[in-house]
PDB file of N, CA and C in Angstrom:
ATOM      1  N   ASN A   1     -31.094  20.138 -24.347  1.00 94.00           N
ATOM      2  CA  ASN A   1     -31.096  21.834 -24.037  1.00 94.00           C
ATOM      3  C   ASN A   1     -32.419  22.175 -24.273  1.00 94.00           C
ATOM      4  N   ILE A   2     -33.167  22.289 -23.236  1.00 97.00           N
ATOM      5  CA  ILE A   2     -34.682  23.188 -23.134  1.00 97.00           C
ATOM      6  C   ILE A   2     -34.461  24.529 -22.535  1.00 97.00           C
ATOM      7  N   SER A   3     -35.202  25.521 -23.126  1.00 95.00           N
ATOM      8  CA  SER A   3     -35.432  26.629 -22.550  1.00 95.00           C
ATOM      9  C   SER A   3     -36.693  27.527 -22.832  1.00 95.00           C
ATOM     10  N   ASP A   4     -36.703  28.317 -22.293  1.00 95.00           N
ATOM     11  CA  ASP A   4     -37.961  29.300 -22.776  1.00 95.00           C
ATOM     12  C   ASP A   4     -38.222  30.081 -24.149  1.00 95.00           C
ATOM     13  N   ALA A   5     -38.843  29.815 -24.926  1.00 95.00           N
ATOM     14  CA  ALA A   5     -38.925  30.472 -26.176  1.00 95.00           C
ATOM     15  C   ALA A   5     -38.985  32.299 -25.984  1.00 95.00           C
ATOM     16  N   ALA A   6     -38.377  33.016 -26.637  1.00 95.00           N
ATOM     17  CA  ALA A   6     -38.505  34.516 -25.966  1.00 95.00           C
ATOM     18  C   ALA A   6     -39.633  34.985 -26.933  1.00 95.00           C
ATOM     19  N   SER A   7     -40.317  36.241 -26.546  1.00 96.00           N
ATOM     20  CA  SER A   7     -41.154  36.669 -26.972  1.00 96.00           C
ATOM     21  C   SER A   7     -41.326  36.827 -28.491  1.00 96.00           C
ATOM     22  N   GLN A   8     -42.654  36.218 -28.690  1.00 97.00           N
ATOM     23  CA  GLN A   8     -43.024  36.590 -30.609  1.00 97.00           C
ATOM     24  C   GLN A   8     -44.362  37.347 -30.658  1.00 97.00           C
ATOM     25  N   TRP A   9     -44.557  37.994 -29.542  1.00 96.00           N
ATOM     26  CA  TRP A   9     -45.807  38.945 -29.389  1.00 96.00           C
ATOM     27  C   TRP A   9     -45.677  40.229 -30.671  1.00 96.00           C
ATOM     28  N   GLU A  10     -44.165  40.706 -30.957  1.00 96.00           N
ATOM     29  CA  GLU A  10     -43.852  41.572 -32.320  1.00 96.00           C
ATOM     30  C   GLU A  10     -43.968  40.840 -33.709  1.00 96.00           C
ATOM     31  N   ASP A  11     -43.665  39.446 -33.479  1.00 96.00           N
ATOM     32  CA  ASP A  11     -43.917  39.027 -35.023  1.00 96.00           C
ATOM     33  C   ASP A  11     -45.195  38.478 -35.150  1.00 96.00           C
ATOM     34  N   ILE A  12     -45.578  38.042 -34.197  1.00 97.00           N
ATOM     35  CA  ILE A  12     -47.282  37.771 -34.641  1.00 97.00           C
ATOM     36  C   ILE A  12     -47.795  39.431 -34.780  1.00 97.00           C
ATOM     37  N   LYS A  13     -47.726  40.460 -34.557  1.00 96.00           N
ATOM     38  CA  LYS A  13     -48.595  41.564 -34.712  1.00 96.00           C
ATOM     39  C   LYS A  13     -48.348  42.431 -35.877  1.00 96.00           C
ATOM     40  N   ALA A  14     -46.904  41.767 -36.195  1.00 96.00           N
ATOM     41  CA  ALA A  14     -46.603  42.300 -37.730  1.00 96.00           C
ATOM     42  C   ALA A  14     -47.761  41.414 -38.791  1.00 96.00           C
ATOM     43  N   ILE A  15     -47.724  40.148 -38.637  1.00 96.00           N
ATOM     44  CA  ILE A  15     -47.901  39.260 -39.612  1.00 96.00           C
ATOM     45  C   ILE A  15     -49.800  39.769 -39.786  1.00 96.00           C
ATOM     46  N   ARG A  16     -49.834  39.743 -41.152  1.00 96.00           N
ATOM     47  CA  ARG A  16     -51.286  40.032 -41.923  1.00 96.00           C
ATOM     48  C   ARG A  16     -52.220  38.574 -42.156  1.00 96.00           C
ATOM     49  N   VAL A  17     -53.196  38.769 -41.598  1.00 97.00           N
ATOM     50  CA  VAL A  17     -53.443  37.359 -42.253  1.00 97.00           C
ATOM     51  C   VAL A  17     -54.718  37.403 -43.379  1.00 97.00           C
ATOM     52  N   ARG A  18     -54.774  37.067 -44.449  1.00 97.00           N
ATOM     53  CA  ARG A  18     -55.127  37.819 -45.349  1.00 97.00           C
ATOM     54  C   ARG A  18     -56.371  36.284 -46.457  1.00 97.00           C
ATOM     55  N   LYS A  19     -57.026  36.814 -47.040  1.00 96.00           N
ATOM     56  CA  LYS A  19     -57.635  35.954 -47.577  1.00 96.00           C
ATOM     57  C   LYS A  19     -57.313  36.423 -49.318  1.00 96.00           C
ATOM     58  N   TYR A  20     -57.319  35.240 -49.809  1.00 94.00           N
ATOM     59  CA  TYR A  20     -56.586  35.022 -51.211  1.00 94.00           C
ATOM     60  C   TYR A  20     -57.133  33.927 -51.861  1.00 94.00           C
ATOM     61  N   SER A  21     -56.903  33.934 -53.375  1.00 92.00           N
ATOM     62  CA  SER A  21     -56.946  32.603 -54.215  1.00 92.00           C
ATOM     63  C   SER A  21     -55.684  32.242 -54.802  1.00 92.00           C
ATOM     64  N   PHE A  22     -55.595  30.959 -55.368  1.00 88.00           N
ATOM     65  CA  PHE A  22     -54.066  30.879 -56.116  1.00 88.00           C
ATOM     66  C   PHE A  22     -54.510  31.317 -57.742  1.00 88.00           C
ATOM     67  N   LYS A  23     -53.472  32.021 -58.284  1.00 85.00           N
ATOM     68  CA  LYS A  23     -54.000  31.999 -59.735  1.00 85.00           C
ATOM     69  C   LYS A  23     -54.221  30.869 -60.654  1.00 85.00           C
ATOM     70  N   GLU A  24     -53.715  29.190 -60.461  1.00 84.00           N
ATOM     71  CA  GLU A  24     -54.700  28.384 -61.257  1.00 84.00           C
ATOM     72  C   GLU A  24     -56.084  28.412 -61.002  1.00 84.00           C
ATOM     73  N   GLU A  25     -55.832  28.700 -59.748  1.00 87.00           N
ATOM     74  CA  GLU A  25     -58.029  28.481 -59.226  1.00 87.00           C
ATOM     75  C   GLU A  25     -58.638  29.113 -60.515  1.00 87.00           C
ATOM     76  N   ASN A  26     -58.294  30.284 -60.751  1.00 86.00           N
ATOM     77  CA  ASN A  26     -58.776  31.243 -61.745  1.00 86.00           C
ATOM     78  C   ASN A  26     -60.430  31.665 -60.681  1.00 86.00           C
ATOM     79  N   ALA A  27     -60.080  31.889 -59.422  1.00 89.00           N
ATOM     80  CA  ALA A  27     -61.114  31.956 -58.965  1.00 89.00           C
ATOM     81  C   ALA A  27     -61.420  33.832 -59.120  1.00 89.00           C
ATOM     82  N   SER A  28     -62.780  33.966 -59.170  1.00 90.00           N
ATOM     83  CA  SER A  28     -63.309  35.598 -59.017  1.00 90.00           C
ATOM     84  C   SER A  28     -63.318  36.137 -57.681  1.00 90.00           C
ATOM     85  N   SER A  29     -62.965  35.192 -56.735  1.00 92.00           N
ATOM     86  CA  SER A  29     -62.628  35.969 -55.351  1.00 92.00           C
ATOM     87  C   SER A  29     -61.712  34.874 -54.264  1.00 92.00           C
ATOM     88  N   ALA A  30     -61.738  35.325 -53.168  1.00 93.00           N
ATOM     89  CA  ALA A  30     -60.676  35.041 -52.468  1.00 93.00           C
ATOM     90  C   ALA A  30     -61.344  33.432 -51.931  1.00 93.00           C
ATOM     91  N   THR A  31     -60.404  32.018 -51.900  1.00 92.00           N
ATOM     92  CA  THR A  31     -60.650  30.908 -51.092  1.00 92.00           C
ATOM     93  C   THR A  31     -60.265  30.657 -50.438  1.00 92.00           C
ATOM     94  N   GLN A  32     -58.928  31.160 -49.998  1.00 94.00           N
ATOM     95  CA  GLN A  32     -58.034  30.209 -48.812  1.00 94.00           C
ATOM     96  C   GLN A  32     -58.341  31.630 -47.990  1.00 94.00           C
ATOM     97  N   ILE A  33     -57.672  31.099 -46.496  1.00 95.00           N
ATOM     98  CA  ILE A  33     -56.964  32.111 -45.532  1.00 95.00           C
ATOM     99  C   ILE A  33     -55.774  31.856 -45.335  1.00 95.00           C
ATOM    100  N   GLY A  34     -55.130  32.681 -44.817  1.00 95.00           N
ATOM    101  CA  GLY A  34     -53.593  32.499 -44.507  1.00 95.00           C
ATOM    102  C   GLY A  34     -52.218  33.878 -44.560  1.00 95.00           C
ATOM    103  N   VAL A  35     -51.447  33.418 -44.609  1.00 96.00           N
ATOM    104  CA  VAL A  35     -50.654  34.618 -44.377  1.00 96.00           C
ATOM    105  C   VAL A  35     -49.661  34.843 -46.299  1.00 96.00           C
ATOM    106  N   ILE A  36     -49.153  35.694 -46.652  1.00 96.00           N
ATOM    107  CA  ILE A  36     -48.960  35.818 -47.941  1.00 96.00           C
ATOM    108  C   ILE A  36     -47.306  35.774 -47.759  1.00 96.00           C
ATOM    109  N   ALA A  37     -46.610  34.415 -48.143  1.00 96.00           N
ATOM    110  CA  ALA A  37     -45.022  34.076 -47.717  1.00 96.00           C
ATOM    111  C   ALA A  37     -43.999  35.568 -47.754  1.00 96.00           C
ATOM    112  N   GLN A  38     -44.532  36.429 -48.886  1.00 96.00           N
ATOM    113  CA  GLN A  38     -43.640  37.383 -49.228  1.00 96.00           C
ATOM    114  C   GLN A  38     -43.806  38.661 -48.037  1.00 96.00           C
ATOM    115  N   GLU A  39     -45.144  38.538 -47.871  1.00 97.00           N
ATOM    116  CA  GLU A  39     -45.265  39.853 -46.739  1.00 97.00           C
ATOM    117  C   GLU A  39     -44.720  39.143 -45.583  1.00 97.00           C
ATOM    118  N   VAL A  40     -44.500  37.980 -45.230  1.00 97.00           N
ATOM    119  CA  VAL A  40     -43.517  37.466 -44.133  1.00 97.00           C
ATOM    120  C   VAL A  40     -42.195  37.951 -43.931  1.00 97.00           C
ATOM    121  N   VAL A  41     -41.762  37.764 -45.101  1.00 97.00           N
ATOM    122  CA  VAL A  41     -40.022  37.926 -45.252  1.00 97.00           C
ATOM    123  C   VAL A  41     -40.098  39.244 -45.259  1.00 97.00           C
ATOM    124  N   ALA A  42     -41.290  40.213 -45.572  1.00 96.00           N
ATOM    125  CA  ALA A  42     -40.930  41.929 -45.508  1.00 96.00           C
ATOM    126  C   ALA A  42     -40.667  42.066 -44.383  1.00 96.00           C
ATOM    127  N   ALA A  43     -41.617  41.391 -43.322  1.00 96.00           N
ATOM    128  CA  ALA A  43     -41.737  41.939 -41.946  1.00 96.00           C
ATOM    129  C   ALA A  43     -40.612  41.177 -41.201  1.00 96.00           C
ATOM    130  N   GLY A  44     -39.724  40.461 -41.818  1.00 96.00           N
ATOM    131  CA  GLY A  44     -38.460  40.461 -41.242  1.00 96.00           C
ATOM    132  C   GLY A  44     -38.234  38.228 -40.501  1.00 96.00           C
ATOM    133  N   MET A  45     -39.006  37.933 -41.131  1.00 96.00           N
ATOM    134  CA  MET A  45     -38.906  36.272 -40.743  1.00 96.00           C
ATOM    135  C   MET A  45     -38.889  35.346 -41.943  1.00 96.00           C
ATOM    136  N   ALA A  46     -37.855  35.832 -42.664  1.00 96.00           N
ATOM    137  CA  ALA A  46     -37.343  35.193 -43.754  1.00 96.00           C
ATOM    138  C   ALA A  46     -37.387  33.106 -43.609  1.00 96.00           C
ATOM    139  N   GLY A  47     -36.978  33.060 -42.031  1.00 96.00           N
ATOM    140  CA  GLY A  47     -36.582  31.721 -41.637  1.00 96.00           C
ATOM    141  C   GLY A  47     -38.146  30.979 -41.905  1.00 96.00           C
ATOM    142  N   LEU A  48     -39.372  31.534 -41.682  1.00 97.00           N
ATOM    143  CA  LEU A  48     -40.626  31.167 -41.812  1.00 97.00           C
ATOM    144  C   LEU A  48     -40.670  30.344 -43.117  1.00 97.00           C
ATOM    145  N   VAL A  49     -39.885  30.961 -44.456  1.00 97.00           N
ATOM    146  CA  VAL A  49     -40.404  30.713 -45.388  1.00 97.00           C
ATOM    147  C   VAL A  49     -39.277  29.934 -46.450  1.00 97.00           C
ATOM    148  N   TYR A  50     -39.837  28.652 -47.238  1.00 97.00           N
ATOM    149  CA  TYR A  50     -39.152  27.884 -47.970  1.00 97.00           C
ATOM    150  C   TYR A  50     -39.700  28.447 -49.298  1.00 97.00           C
ATOM    151  N   GLU A  51     -38.578  27.928 -50.068  1.00 97.00           N
ATOM    152  CA  GLU A  51     -39.161  28.175 -51.513  1.00 97.00           C
ATOM    153  C   GLU A  51     -38.846  26.512 -52.365  1.00 97.00           C
ATOM    154  N   THR A  52     -39.895  26.673 -53.044  1.00 96.00           N
ATOM    155  CA  THR A  52     -39.945  25.274 -53.843  1.00 96.00           C
ATOM    156  C   THR A  52     -39.643  25.489 -55.262  1.00 96.00           C
ATOM    157  N   PRO A  53     -39.188  24.454 -56.617  1.00 96.00           N
ATOM    158  CA  PRO A  53     -39.172  25.469 -57.852  1.00 96.00           C
ATOM    159  C   PRO A  53     -40.437  24.863 -58.287  1.00 96.00           C
ATOM    160  N   ASP A  54     -41.200  25.874 -59.323  1.00 94.00           N
ATOM    161  CA  ASP A  54     -42.025  25.329 -60.407  1.00 94.00           C
ATOM    162  C   ASP A  54     -41.890  24.677 -61.323  1.00 94.00           C
ATOM    163  N   GLN A  55     -42.504  23.647 -61.818  1.00 94.00           N
ATOM    164  CA  GLN A  55     -42.142  22.488 -62.584  1.00 94.00           C
ATOM    165  C   GLN A  55     -43.781  22.326 -63.342  1.00 94.00           C
ATOM    166  N   VAL A  56     -43.483  21.917 -64.462  1.00 93.00           N
ATOM    167  CA  VAL A  56     -44.325  21.426 -65.818  1.00 93.00           C
ATOM    168  C   VAL A  56     -43.900  20.107 -66.444  1.00 93.00           C
ATOM    169  N   THR A  57     -45.075  19.662 -66.408  1.00 94.00           N
ATOM    170  CA  THR A  57     -45.178  18.110 -67.210  1.00 94.00           C
ATOM    171  C   THR A  57     -45.244  18.298 -68.392  1.00 94.00           C
ATOM    172  N   ALA A  58     -43.864  18.137 -69.376  1.00 91.00           N
ATOM    173  CA  ALA A  58     -43.345  17.987 -70.488  1.00 91.00           C
ATOM    174  C   ALA A  58     -44.509  17.300 -71.710  1.00 91.00           C
ATOM    175  N   GLU A  59     -44.606  17.326 -72.938  1.00 91.00           N
ATOM    176  CA  GLU A  59     -45.452  16.300 -73.359  1.00 91.00           C
ATOM    177  C   GLU A  59     -44.837  14.795 -72.889  1.00 91.00           C
ATOM    178  N   ASP A  60     -43.623  14.718 -73.399  1.00 94.00           N
ATOM    179  CA  ASP A  60     -42.938  12.936 -72.858  1.00 94.00           C
ATOM    180  C   ASP A  60     -43.372  12.831 -71.283  1.00 94.00           C
ATOM    181  N   GLY A  61     -44.138  13.668 -70.662  1.00 93.00           N
ATOM    182  CA  GLY A  61     -43.873  12.779 -69.420  1.00 93.00           C
ATOM    183  C   GLY A  61     -43.551  13.387 -68.092  1.00 93.00           C
ATOM    184  N   THR A  62     -42.067  14.196 -68.718  1.00 95.00           N
ATOM    185  CA  THR A  62     -40.721  14.150 -67.991  1.00 95.00           C
ATOM    186  C   THR A  62     -41.084  15.210 -67.430  1.00 95.00           C
ATOM    187  N   ILE A  63     -40.619  15.804 -65.907  1.00 95.00           N
ATOM    188  CA  ILE A  63     -41.129  16.927 -65.070  1.00 95.00           C
ATOM    189  C   ILE A  63     -40.141  18.099 -65.170  1.00 95.00           C
ATOM    190  N   GLU A  64     -39.914  18.670 -65.915  1.00 93.00           N
ATOM    191  CA  GLU A  64     -38.922  19.839 -65.925  1.00 93.00           C
ATOM    192  C   GLU A  64     -39.031  21.216 -65.147  1.00 93.00           C
ATOM    193  N   ASP A  65     -38.347  22.003 -64.380  1.00 94.00           N
ATOM    194  CA  ASP A  65     -38.315  23.362 -63.957  1.00 94.00           C
ATOM    195  C   ASP A  65     -38.670  24.038 -65.025  1.00 94.00           C
ATOM    196  N   THR A  66     -39.322  25.475 -64.255  1.00 94.00           N
ATOM    197  CA  THR A  66     -39.554  26.578 -65.320  1.00 94.00           C
ATOM    198  C   THR A  66     -38.742  27.666 -64.899  1.00 94.00           C
ATOM    199  N   GLY A  67     -37.891  27.597 -64.026  1.00 94.00           N
ATOM    200  CA  GLY A  67     -37.144  28.062 -63.552  1.00 94.00           C
ATOM    201  C   GLY A  67     -37.437  29.301 -62.761  1.00 94.00           C
ATOM    202  N   GLU A  68     -38.632  29.373 -62.436  1.00 94.00           N
ATOM    203  CA  GLU A  68     -39.370  30.127 -61.642  1.00 94.00           C
ATOM    204  C   GLU A  68     -39.653  29.446 -59.989  1.00 94.00           C
ATOM    205  N   VAL A  69     -39.844  29.895 -58.943  1.00 95.00           N
ATOM    206  CA  VAL A  69     -40.036  29.459 -57.474  1.00 95.00           C
ATOM    207  C   VAL A  69     -41.205  29.755 -57.100  1.00 95.00           C
ATOM    208  N   THR A  70     -42.037  29.420 -56.348  1.00 94.00           N
ATOM    209  CA  THR A  70     -42.870  29.680 -55.199  1.00 94.00           C
ATOM    210  C   THR A  70     -42.480  29.425 -53.539  1.00 94.00           C
ATOM    211  N   LYS A  71     -42.992  30.624 -53.001  1.00 95.00           N
ATOM    212  CA  LYS A  71     -42.840  30.489 -51.814  1.00 95.00           C
ATOM    213  C   LYS A  71     -43.807  29.563 -50.910  1.00 95.00           C
ATOM    214  N   ASN A  72     -42.957  29.566 -49.810  1.00 96.00           N
ATOM    215  CA  ASN A  72     -43.946  28.612 -49.199  1.00 96.00           C
ATOM    216  C   ASN A  72     -43.919  28.798 -47.644  1.00 96.00           C
ATOM    217  N   MET A  73     -44.928  28.585 -46.815  1.00 96.00           N
ATOM    218  CA  MET A  73     -45.113  29.038 -45.410  1.00 96.00           C
ATOM    219  C   MET A  73     -44.589  27.888 -44.761  1.00 96.00           C
ATOM    220  N   LYS A  74     -43.864  27.845 -43.905  1.00 97.00           N
ATOM    221  CA  LYS A  74     -43.377  26.904 -42.453  1.00 97.00           C
ATOM    222  C   LYS A  74     -44.619  27.302 -41.594  1.00 97.00           C
ATOM    223  N   TYR A  75     -45.645  26.541 -41.861  1.00 95.00           N
ATOM    224  CA  TYR A  75     -47.005  27.037 -40.645  1.00 95.00           C
ATOM    225  C   TYR A  75     -46.421  26.050 -39.608  1.00 95.00           C
ATOM    226  N   SER A  76     -46.128  25.286 -39.694  1.00 96.00           N
ATOM    227  CA  SER A  76     -45.743  24.787 -38.197  1.00 96.00           C
ATOM    228  C   SER A  76     -44.566  25.553 -37.185  1.00 96.00           C
ATOM    229  N   ILE A  77     -44.190  26.018 -37.519  1.00 96.00           N
ATOM    230  CA  ILE A  77     -43.541  27.158 -37.211  1.00 96.00           C
ATOM    231  C   ILE A  77     -44.542  28.464 -36.716  1.00 96.00           C
ATOM    232  N   LEU A  78     -45.469  29.141 -37.342  1.00 96.00           N
ATOM    233  CA  LEU A  78     -45.997  29.731 -37.398  1.00 96.00           C
ATOM    234  C   LEU A  78     -46.756  29.433 -36.049  1.00 96.00           C
ATOM    235  N   TYR A  79     -47.396  28.569 -36.105  1.00 96.00           N
ATOM    236  CA  TYR A  79     -48.108  28.025 -35.118  1.00 96.00           C
ATOM    237  C   TYR A  79     -47.810  28.020 -33.655  1.00 96.00           C
ATOM    238  N   MET A  80     -46.754  27.758 -33.886  1.00 97.00           N
ATOM    239  CA  MET A  80     -45.798  27.637 -32.153  1.00 97.00           C
ATOM    240  C   MET A  80     -45.359  29.193 -32.054  1.00 97.00           C
ATOM    241  N   LYS A  81     -45.218  29.832 -33.031  1.00 97.00           N
ATOM    242  CA  LYS A  81     -45.278  31.423 -32.223  1.00 97.00           C
ATOM    243  C   LYS A  81     -46.644  32.068 -32.148  1.00 97.00           C
ATOM    244  N   ALA A  82     -47.397  31.357 -32.868  1.00 97.00           N
ATOM    245  CA  ALA A  82     -48.757  32.302 -32.128  1.00 97.00           C
ATOM    246  C   ALA A  82     -49.006  31.652 -30.943  1.00 97.00           C
ATOM    247  N   ILE A  83     -48.849  30.589 -30.646  1.00 97.00           N
ATOM    248  CA  ILE A  83     -49.602  29.907 -29.209  1.00 97.00           C
ATOM    249  C   ILE A  83     -48.441  30.681 -28.167  1.00 97.00           C
ATOM    250  N   LYS A  84     -46.964  30.882 -28.374  1.00 98.00           N
ATOM    251  CA  LYS A  84     -46.420  31.758 -27.164  1.00 98.00           C
ATOM    252  C   LYS A  84     -47.108  33.310 -27.400  1.00 98.00           C
ATOM    253  N   ALA A  85     -47.559  33.817 -28.761  1.00 97.00           N
ATOM    254  CA  ALA A  85     -47.821  35.308 -28.518  1.00 97.00           C
ATOM    255  C   ALA A  85     -49.268  34.945 -27.701  1.00 97.00           C
ATOM    256  N   LEU A  86     -50.139  34.151 -27.529  1.00 98.00           N
ATOM    257  CA  LEU A  86     -51.581  34.092 -27.153  1.00 98.00           C
ATOM    258  C   LEU A  86     -51.114  33.707 -25.849  1.00 98.00           C
ATOM    259  N   GLN A  87     -50.533  33.222 -25.313  1.00 98.00           N
ATOM    260  CA  GLN A  87     -49.707  32.865 -23.974  1.00 98.00           C
ATOM    261  C   GLN A  87     -49.625  34.377 -23.216  1.00 98.00           C
ATOM    262  N   GLU A  88     -48.669  34.839 -24.154  1.00 97.00           N
ATOM    263  CA  GLU A  88     -48.096  36.442 -23.397  1.00 97.00           C
ATOM    264  C   GLU A  88     -49.279  37.378 -23.495  1.00 97.00           C
ATOM    265  N   ALA A  89     -50.502  36.905 -24.468  1.00 97.00           N
ATOM    266  CA  ALA A  89     -51.461  37.886 -24.456  1.00 97.00           C
ATOM    267  C   ALA A  89     -52.189  37.356 -23.355  1.00 97.00           C
ATOM    268  N   GLN A  90     -52.439  36.124 -22.824  1.00 98.00           N
ATOM    269  CA  GLN A  90     -53.139  35.498 -21.355  1.00 98.00           C
ATOM    270  C   GLN A  90     -52.505  36.520 -20.255  1.00 98.00           C
ATOM    271  N   THR A  91     -51.260  36.606 -20.236  1.00 97.00           N
ATOM    272  CA  THR A  91     -50.368  37.259 -19.115  1.00 97.00           C
ATOM    273  C   THR A  91     -50.881  38.545 -19.167  1.00 97.00           C
ATOM    274  N   ARG A  92     -50.770  39.328 -20.055  1.00 97.00           N
ATOM    275  CA  ARG A  92     -51.458  40.619 -20.166  1.00 97.00           C
ATOM    276  C   ARG A  92     -53.135  41.153 -19.774  1.00 97.00           C
ATOM    277  N   ILE A  93     -53.492  39.947 -20.379  1.00 98.00           N
ATOM    278  CA  ILE A  93     -55.304  40.086 -19.593  1.00 98.00           C
ATOM    279  C   ILE A  93     -55.280  39.605 -18.215  1.00 98.00           C
ATOM    280  N   GLU A  94     -54.628  38.488 -18.020  1.00 98.00           N
ATOM    281  CA  GLU A  94     -54.482  38.368 -16.183  1.00 98.00           C
ATOM    282  C   GLU A  94     -54.029  39.949 -15.723  1.00 98.00           C
ATOM    283  N   SER A  95     -52.848  40.285 -15.778  1.00 97.00           N
ATOM    284  CA  SER A  95     -52.642  41.496 -15.210  1.00 97.00           C
ATOM    285  C   SER A  95     -53.556  42.532 -15.347  1.00 97.00           C
ATOM    286  N   LEU A  96     -54.529  42.850 -16.434  1.00 97.00           N
ATOM    287  CA  LEU A  96     -54.973  43.916 -16.620  1.00 97.00           C
ATOM    288  C   LEU A  96     -56.488  43.582 -15.509  1.00 97.00           C
ATOM    289  N   GLU A  97     -57.041  42.233 -15.425  1.00 97.00           N
ATOM    290  CA  GLU A  97     -57.969  42.070 -15.026  1.00 97.00           C
ATOM    291  C   GLU A  97     -57.908  41.942 -13.375  1.00 97.00           C
ATOM    292  N   THR A  98     -56.215  41.992 -12.926  1.00 97.00           N
ATOM    293  CA  THR A  98     -56.057  42.127 -11.861  1.00 97.00           C
ATOM    294  C   THR A  98     -56.324  43.971 -11.249  1.00 97.00           C
ATOM    295  N   LEU A  99     -55.364  44.589 -11.961  1.00 97.00           N
ATOM    296  CA  LEU A  99     -55.158  45.941 -11.911  1.00 97.00           C
ATOM    297  C   LEU A  99     -56.971  46.393 -11.800  1.00 97.00           C
ATOM    298  N   THR A 100     -57.760  45.800 -12.373  1.00 97.00           N
ATOM    299  CA  THR A 100     -59.121  46.308 -12.768  1.00 97.00           C
ATOM    300  C   THR A 100     -59.614  46.008 -11.252  1.00 97.00           C
ATOM    301  N   GLU A 101     -59.746  44.889 -10.942  1.00 96.00           N
ATOM    302  CA  GLU A 101     -60.338  44.425  -9.198  1.00 96.00           C
ATOM    303  C   GLU A 101     -59.111  45.292  -8.356  1.00 96.00           C
ATOM    304  N   SER A 102     -58.269  45.748  -8.350  1.00 96.00           N
ATOM    305  CA  SER A 102     -57.871  46.733  -7.128  1.00 96.00           C
ATOM    306  C   SER A 102     -58.088  48.158  -7.420  1.00 96.00           C
ATOM    307  N   LEU A 103     -58.591  48.363  -8.582  1.00 96.00           N
ATOM    308  CA  LEU A 103     -58.952  50.104  -8.947  1.00 96.00           C
ATOM    309  C   LEU A 103     -60.622  50.206  -8.359  1.00 96.00           C
ATOM    310  N   THR A 104     -60.951  48.761  -8.590  1.00 95.00           N
ATOM    311  CA  THR A 104     -62.563  49.161  -8.269  1.00 95.00           C
ATOM    312  C   THR A 104     -62.800  48.867  -6.887  1.00 95.00           C
ATOM    313  N   ALA A 105     -62.031  47.816  -5.905  1.00 94.00           N
ATOM    314  CA  ALA A 105     -61.794  48.041  -4.784  1.00 94.00           C
ATOM    315  C   ALA A 105     -61.375  49.452  -4.007  1.00 94.00           C
ATOM    316  N   ARG A 106     -60.448  50.080  -4.872  1.00 95.00           N
ATOM    317  CA  ARG A 106     -60.136  51.542  -4.253  1.00 95.00           C
ATOM    318  C   ARG A 106     -61.084  52.658  -4.360  1.00 95.00           C
ATOM    319  N   LEU A 107     -62.168  52.324  -5.531  1.00 94.00           N
ATOM    320  CA  LEU A 107     -62.674  53.119  -5.878  1.00 94.00           C
ATOM    321  C   LEU A 107     -64.231  53.247  -5.023  1.00 94.00           C
ATOM    322  N   GLU A 108     -64.827  52.124  -4.759  1.00 93.00           N
ATOM    323  CA  GLU A 108     -65.607  51.727  -3.687  1.00 93.00           C
ATOM    324  C   GLU A 108     -65.473  52.253  -2.364  1.00 93.00           C
ATOM    325  N   ALA A 109     -64.160  51.789  -1.982  1.00 93.00           N
ATOM    326  CA  ALA A 109     -63.310  52.513  -0.861  1.00 93.00           C
ATOM    327  C   ALA A 109     -63.601  53.997  -0.481  1.00 93.00           C
ATOM    328  N   LEU A 110     -63.348  54.587  -1.724  1.00 93.00           N
ATOM    329  CA  LEU A 110     -63.419  56.251  -1.382  1.00 93.00           C
ATOM    330  C   LEU A 110     -64.908  56.406  -1.633  1.00 93.00           C
ATOM    331  N   GLU A 111     -65.917  55.720  -2.322  1.00 92.00           N
ATOM    332  CA  GLU A 111     -66.934  55.804  -2.577  1.00 92.00           C
ATOM    333  C   GLU A 111     -67.413  55.746  -1.259  1.00 92.00           C
ATOM    334  N   GLY A 112     -67.329  54.872  -0.559  1.00 86.00           N
ATOM    335  CA  GLY A 112     -68.204  54.427   0.770  1.00 86.00           C
ATOM    336  C   GLY A 112     -67.468  55.223   2.340  1.00 86.00           C
ATOM    337  N   ALA A 113     -65.858  56.361   1.857  1.00 77.00           N
ATOM    338  CA  ALA A 113     -65.564  56.784   2.817  1.00 77.00           C
ATOM    339  C   ALA A 113     -66.365  58.022   3.135  1.00 77.00           C
TER     340      ALA A 113
END
């Protein structure tokens, strides 16, 4: 089963690319670039996000869940959405180039008349 993907234009436009740092880095400024999973969910793309349980290592070496989760991105899917949106953008650019060429030719014809 193979078919063309639907438009990804609006989804990609809704995503904010951010600079950030992780809490455990204790950084004074942003050290990473990417998207914030919570913002992606809020934009209606919960399917791009998965959760992993936060864990700590106890004194005896066992790993225990903290009861909290960290949201993570499925970047491989986001990349495919971005490629599709890029293809759509290229089609729009080519249409505008064709229109510009046509309008330029008409203007030149009018100026020459």
